[in-house]
Coordinates of C-alpha atoms and ligand atoms in Angstrom, one line a residue:
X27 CA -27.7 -5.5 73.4
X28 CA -28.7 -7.5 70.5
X29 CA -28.9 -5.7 67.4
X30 CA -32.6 -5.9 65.5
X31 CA -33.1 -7.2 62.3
X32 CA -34.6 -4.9 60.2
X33 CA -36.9 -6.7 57.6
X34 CA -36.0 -6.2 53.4
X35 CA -39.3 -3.6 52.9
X36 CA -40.1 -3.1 49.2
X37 CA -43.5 -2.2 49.2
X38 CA -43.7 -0.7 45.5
X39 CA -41.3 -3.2 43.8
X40 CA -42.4 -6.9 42.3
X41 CA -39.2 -9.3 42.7
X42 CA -39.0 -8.8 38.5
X43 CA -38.3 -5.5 39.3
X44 CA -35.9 -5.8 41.6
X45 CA -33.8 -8.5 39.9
X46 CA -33.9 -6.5 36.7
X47 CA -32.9 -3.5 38.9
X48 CA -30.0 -5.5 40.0
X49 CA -29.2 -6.5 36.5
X50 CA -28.9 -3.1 35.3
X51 CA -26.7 -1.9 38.4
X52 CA -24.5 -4.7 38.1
X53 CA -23.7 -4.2 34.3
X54 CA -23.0 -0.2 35.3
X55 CA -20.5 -1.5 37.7
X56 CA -19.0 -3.8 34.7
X57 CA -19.0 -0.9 32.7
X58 CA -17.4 1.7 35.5
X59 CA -14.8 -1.5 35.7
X60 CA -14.1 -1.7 32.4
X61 CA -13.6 2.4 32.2
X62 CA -11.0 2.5 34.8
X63 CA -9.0 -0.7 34.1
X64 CA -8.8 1.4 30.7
X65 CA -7.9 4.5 32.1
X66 CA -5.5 2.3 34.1
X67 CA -3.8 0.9 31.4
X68 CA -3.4 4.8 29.4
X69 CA -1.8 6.0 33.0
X70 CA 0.3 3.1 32.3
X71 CA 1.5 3.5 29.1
X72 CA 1.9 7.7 29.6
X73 CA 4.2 6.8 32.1
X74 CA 6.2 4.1 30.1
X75 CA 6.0 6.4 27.3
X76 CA 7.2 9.8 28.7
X77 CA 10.1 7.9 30.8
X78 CA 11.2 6.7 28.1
X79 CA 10.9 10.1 26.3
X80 CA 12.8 11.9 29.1
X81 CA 15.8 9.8 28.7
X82 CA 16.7 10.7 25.0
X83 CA 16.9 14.4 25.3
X84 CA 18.4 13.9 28.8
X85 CA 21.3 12.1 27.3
X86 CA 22.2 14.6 24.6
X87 CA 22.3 17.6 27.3
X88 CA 25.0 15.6 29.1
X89 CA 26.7 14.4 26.6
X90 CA 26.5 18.0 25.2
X91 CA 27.8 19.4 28.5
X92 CA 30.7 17.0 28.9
X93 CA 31.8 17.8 25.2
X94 CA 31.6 21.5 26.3
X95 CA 33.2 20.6 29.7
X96 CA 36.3 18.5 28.2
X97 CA 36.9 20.8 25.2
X98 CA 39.7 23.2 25.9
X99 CA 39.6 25.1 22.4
X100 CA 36.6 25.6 21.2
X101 CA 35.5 28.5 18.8
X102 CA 32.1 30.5 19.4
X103 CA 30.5 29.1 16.8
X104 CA 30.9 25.6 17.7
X105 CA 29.8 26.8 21.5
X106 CA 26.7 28.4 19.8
X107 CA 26.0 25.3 18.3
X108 CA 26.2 22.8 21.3
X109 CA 23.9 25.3 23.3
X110 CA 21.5 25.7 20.5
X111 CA 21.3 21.8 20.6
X112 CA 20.9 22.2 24.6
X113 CA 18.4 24.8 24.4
X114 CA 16.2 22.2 22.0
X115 CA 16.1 19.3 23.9
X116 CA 15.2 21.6 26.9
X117 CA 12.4 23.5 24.9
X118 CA 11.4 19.5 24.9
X119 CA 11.7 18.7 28.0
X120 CA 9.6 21.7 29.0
X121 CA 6.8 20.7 26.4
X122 CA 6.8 17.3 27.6
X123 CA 6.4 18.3 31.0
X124 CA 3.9 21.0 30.2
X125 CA 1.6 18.5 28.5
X126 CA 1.6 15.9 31.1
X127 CA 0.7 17.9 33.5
X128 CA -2.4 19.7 31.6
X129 CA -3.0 16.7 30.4
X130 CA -3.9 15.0 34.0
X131 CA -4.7 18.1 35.5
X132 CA -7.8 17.8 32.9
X133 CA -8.6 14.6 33.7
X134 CA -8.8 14.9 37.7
X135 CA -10.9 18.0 37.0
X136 CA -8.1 20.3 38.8
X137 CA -8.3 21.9 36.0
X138 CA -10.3 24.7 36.1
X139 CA -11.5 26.0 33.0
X140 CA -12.5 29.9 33.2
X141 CA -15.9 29.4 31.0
X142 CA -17.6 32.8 29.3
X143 CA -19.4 34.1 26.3
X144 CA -17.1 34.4 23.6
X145 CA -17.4 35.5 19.9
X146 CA -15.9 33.0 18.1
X147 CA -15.0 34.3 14.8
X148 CA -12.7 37.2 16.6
X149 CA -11.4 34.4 18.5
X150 CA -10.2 32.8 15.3
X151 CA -9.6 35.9 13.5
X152 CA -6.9 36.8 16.4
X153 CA -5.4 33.6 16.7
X154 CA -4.8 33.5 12.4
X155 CA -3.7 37.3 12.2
X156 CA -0.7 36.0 15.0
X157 CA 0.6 33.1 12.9
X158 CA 0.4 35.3 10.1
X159 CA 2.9 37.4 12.1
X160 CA 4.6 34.2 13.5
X161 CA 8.1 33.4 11.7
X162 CA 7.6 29.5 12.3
X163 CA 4.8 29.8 9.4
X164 CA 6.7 32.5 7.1
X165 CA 7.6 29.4 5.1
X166 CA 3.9 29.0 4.3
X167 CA 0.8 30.1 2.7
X168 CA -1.9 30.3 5.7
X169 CA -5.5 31.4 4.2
X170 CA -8.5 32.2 6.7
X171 CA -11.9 31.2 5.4
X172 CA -14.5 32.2 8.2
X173 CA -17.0 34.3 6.7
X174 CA -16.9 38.0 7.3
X175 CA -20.0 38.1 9.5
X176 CA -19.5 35.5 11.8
X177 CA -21.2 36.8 15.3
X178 CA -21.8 33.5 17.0
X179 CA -20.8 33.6 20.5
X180 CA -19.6 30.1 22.2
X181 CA -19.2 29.5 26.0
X182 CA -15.4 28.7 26.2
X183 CA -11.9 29.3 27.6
X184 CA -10.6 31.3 25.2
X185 CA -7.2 29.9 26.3
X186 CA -7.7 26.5 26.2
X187 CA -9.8 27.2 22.4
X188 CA -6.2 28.6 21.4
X189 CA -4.0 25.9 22.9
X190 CA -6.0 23.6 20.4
X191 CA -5.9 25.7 17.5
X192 CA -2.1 26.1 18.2
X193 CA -1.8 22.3 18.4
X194 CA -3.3 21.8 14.9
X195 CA -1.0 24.6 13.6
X196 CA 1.5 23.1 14.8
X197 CA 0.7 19.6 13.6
X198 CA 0.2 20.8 10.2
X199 CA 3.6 22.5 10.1
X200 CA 5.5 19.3 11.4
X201 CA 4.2 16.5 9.6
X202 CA 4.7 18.7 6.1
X203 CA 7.4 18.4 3.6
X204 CA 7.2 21.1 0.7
X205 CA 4.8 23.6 -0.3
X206 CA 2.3 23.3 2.4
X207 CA -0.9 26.0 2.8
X208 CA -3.1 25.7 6.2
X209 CA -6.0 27.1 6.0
X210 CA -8.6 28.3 9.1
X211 CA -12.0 27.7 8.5
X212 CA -15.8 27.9 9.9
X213 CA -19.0 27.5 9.4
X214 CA -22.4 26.6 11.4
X215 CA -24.1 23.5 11.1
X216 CA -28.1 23.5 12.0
X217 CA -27.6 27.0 13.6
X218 CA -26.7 25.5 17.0
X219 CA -23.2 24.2 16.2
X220 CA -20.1 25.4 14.8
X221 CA -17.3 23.6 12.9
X222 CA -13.9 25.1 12.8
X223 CA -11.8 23.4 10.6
X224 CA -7.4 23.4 10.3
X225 CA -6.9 21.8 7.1
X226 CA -3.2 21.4 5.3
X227 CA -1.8 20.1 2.4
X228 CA 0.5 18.5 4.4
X229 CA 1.7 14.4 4.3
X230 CA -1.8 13.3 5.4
X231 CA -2.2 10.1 7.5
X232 CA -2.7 6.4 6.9
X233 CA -6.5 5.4 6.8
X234 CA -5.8 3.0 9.2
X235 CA -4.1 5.2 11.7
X236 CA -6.4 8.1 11.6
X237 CA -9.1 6.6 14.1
X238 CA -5.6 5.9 16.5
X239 CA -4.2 9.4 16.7
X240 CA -6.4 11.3 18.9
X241 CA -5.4 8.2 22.0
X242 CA -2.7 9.2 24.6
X243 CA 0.6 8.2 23.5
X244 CA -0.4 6.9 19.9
X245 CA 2.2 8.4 17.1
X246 CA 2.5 7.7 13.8
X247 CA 6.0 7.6 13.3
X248 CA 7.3 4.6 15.2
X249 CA 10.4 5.8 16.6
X250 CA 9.7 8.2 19.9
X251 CA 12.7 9.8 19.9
X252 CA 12.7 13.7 19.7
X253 CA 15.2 14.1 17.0
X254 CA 13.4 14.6 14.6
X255 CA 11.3 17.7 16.5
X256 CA 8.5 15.4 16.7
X257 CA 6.2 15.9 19.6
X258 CA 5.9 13.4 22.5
X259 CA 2.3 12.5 21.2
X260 CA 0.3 13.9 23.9
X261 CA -1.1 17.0 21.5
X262 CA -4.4 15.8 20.1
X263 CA -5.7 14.0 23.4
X264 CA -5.3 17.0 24.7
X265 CA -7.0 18.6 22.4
X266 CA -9.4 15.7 22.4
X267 CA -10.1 16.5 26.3
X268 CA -10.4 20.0 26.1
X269 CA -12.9 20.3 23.2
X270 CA -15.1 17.7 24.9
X271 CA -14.9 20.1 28.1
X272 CA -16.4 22.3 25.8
X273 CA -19.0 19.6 25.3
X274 CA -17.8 19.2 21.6
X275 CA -16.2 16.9 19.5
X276 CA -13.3 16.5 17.4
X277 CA -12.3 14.3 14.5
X278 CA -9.9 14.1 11.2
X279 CA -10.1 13.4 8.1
X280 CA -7.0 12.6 5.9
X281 CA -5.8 11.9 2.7
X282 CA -2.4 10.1 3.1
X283 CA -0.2 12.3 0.1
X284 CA -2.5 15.0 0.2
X285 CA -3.0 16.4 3.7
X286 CA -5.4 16.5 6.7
X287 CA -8.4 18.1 8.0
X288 CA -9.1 18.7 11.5
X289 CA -12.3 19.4 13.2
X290 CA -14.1 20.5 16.2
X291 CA -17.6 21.7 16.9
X292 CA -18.8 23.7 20.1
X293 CA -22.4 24.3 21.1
X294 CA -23.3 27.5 20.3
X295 CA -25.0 29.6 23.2
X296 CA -26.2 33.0 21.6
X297 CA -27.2 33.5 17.9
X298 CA -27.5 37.3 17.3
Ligands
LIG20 P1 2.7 14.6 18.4 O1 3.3 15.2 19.7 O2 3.4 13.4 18.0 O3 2.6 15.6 17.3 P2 -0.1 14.6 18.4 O4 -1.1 14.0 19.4 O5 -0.3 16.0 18.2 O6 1.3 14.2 18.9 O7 -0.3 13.8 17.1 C1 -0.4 12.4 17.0 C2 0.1 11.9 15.7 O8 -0.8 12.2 14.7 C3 1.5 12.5 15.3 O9 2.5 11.8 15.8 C4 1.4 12.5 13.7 O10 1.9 11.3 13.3 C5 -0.1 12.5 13.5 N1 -0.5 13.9 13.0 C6 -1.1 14.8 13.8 N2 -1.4 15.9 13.0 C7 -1.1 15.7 11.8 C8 -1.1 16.4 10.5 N3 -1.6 17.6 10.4 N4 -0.6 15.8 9.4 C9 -0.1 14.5 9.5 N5 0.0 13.8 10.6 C10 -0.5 14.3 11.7

């Protein structure tokens, strides 16, 4: 049987309306295009970047192995040694791999983040107190500034909140050379937001590369080799991704010479 044509209706709508409805649609789409052509070309270069990342420390284990392997007479300490320098590049490895993974899992939402209430100045206060106790940072003066009455509460994963407090903890210890003192701090802004802020007096960053360091795969340093301890440059779009879960934001400002400041702001939910 012949199929019926079913008119165009559009009994509210003026032909304006409809071509400007059209209009507006078809720029979404553009926009939605542009989005995942760009989120294309990031898959693209994570995957160029960490395959070439996995190679380096993949070498040294074999050649590392082999040496041990071939070597009839060699003493305990020069054992230690080459299995120290194993151990490293797998503590790498694992990193790498860990941060990938989070890093899509976040984007394709598998990720599930356990939101509740928390207070956030015992959040912070328990996270500083652990680096205080943390060997990594005995080299260095760590100050908390959050003031002592601090009861705003923040919906959050606690975990996640840590994993990025950790990562610019972290940051601030690697890219340092020298005295270097971090410091922790917080404060509201228009009694619905809070800043926490990781500042260090560490090398600071270029002006021109500050705006560049929170995109997948962008380092400073050039090189992308892991010998130097660096990270594989995944860290602060990871961080980037979580905060803005959290429906916050995140930013740095630097002074290159002088050190950093990092900053994020959550929404807060509760003000006692
Ligand atoms: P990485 O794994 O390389 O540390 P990140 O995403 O954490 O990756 O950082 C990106 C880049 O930003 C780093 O390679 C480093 O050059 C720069 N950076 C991050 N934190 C700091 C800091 N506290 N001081 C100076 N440079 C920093």
């Amino acid at each position: 049987m012949e199929k019926q044509k079913v008119p165009f209706i559009t009994p509210e709508l003026t032909v304006e309306e409809l071509t400007q409805a059209l209009y507006d649609t078809s720029l979404r789409l553009q926009h939605t295009n542009q989005e995942l052509l760009q989120s294309q070309k990031e898959q693209q270069e994570i995957f160029t970047n960490v395959s070439h990342d996995l190679r380096s420390p993949i070498t040294a284990i074999r050649n590392s192995v082999e040496y041990l392997l071939s070597s009839e007479k060699l003493d305990e300490v020069e054992t230690n040694n080459i299995l120290q320098i194993v151990l490293r590049r797998i503590d790498f490895l694992e990193q790498l791999i860990n941060d990938v993974f989070l890093l899509t899992s976040i984007d394709s939402t598998q990720k599930t983040f356990s939101f509740e209430p928390i207070n956030i100045g015992m959040l912070l206060e328990d996270f500083f107190f652990t680096c205080c106790e943390d060997r990594n940072y005995s080299a260095c003066k760590l100050d908390l500034n959050v003031p002592a009455h601090f009861p705003y509460q923040v919906l959050a994963d606690g975990k996640m909140l840590v994993r990025v407090l950790d990562n610019l903890f972290t940051n601030a210890l690697k890219y340092s050379d020298g005295d270097l003192t971090i410091t922790l701090s917080a404060c509201t802004i228009d009694n619905t937001t809070i800043k926490i802020t990781v500042s260090d007096t560490g090398m600071g960053i270029a002006k021109d590369h500050i705006e560049k360091i929170f995109n997948r795969t962008y380092m400073v340093a050039n090189s992308r080799t892991p010998s130097t301890a660096t990270g594989c440059g995944l860290g602060l779009s990871i961080a980037k991704s979580i905060i803005e879960k959290h429906n916050g934001q995140i930013w740095c400002e630097s002074d290159l010479g002088k050190g950093s400041e990092f900053s994020f702001s959550l929404p807060i939910i509760e003000n006692n």
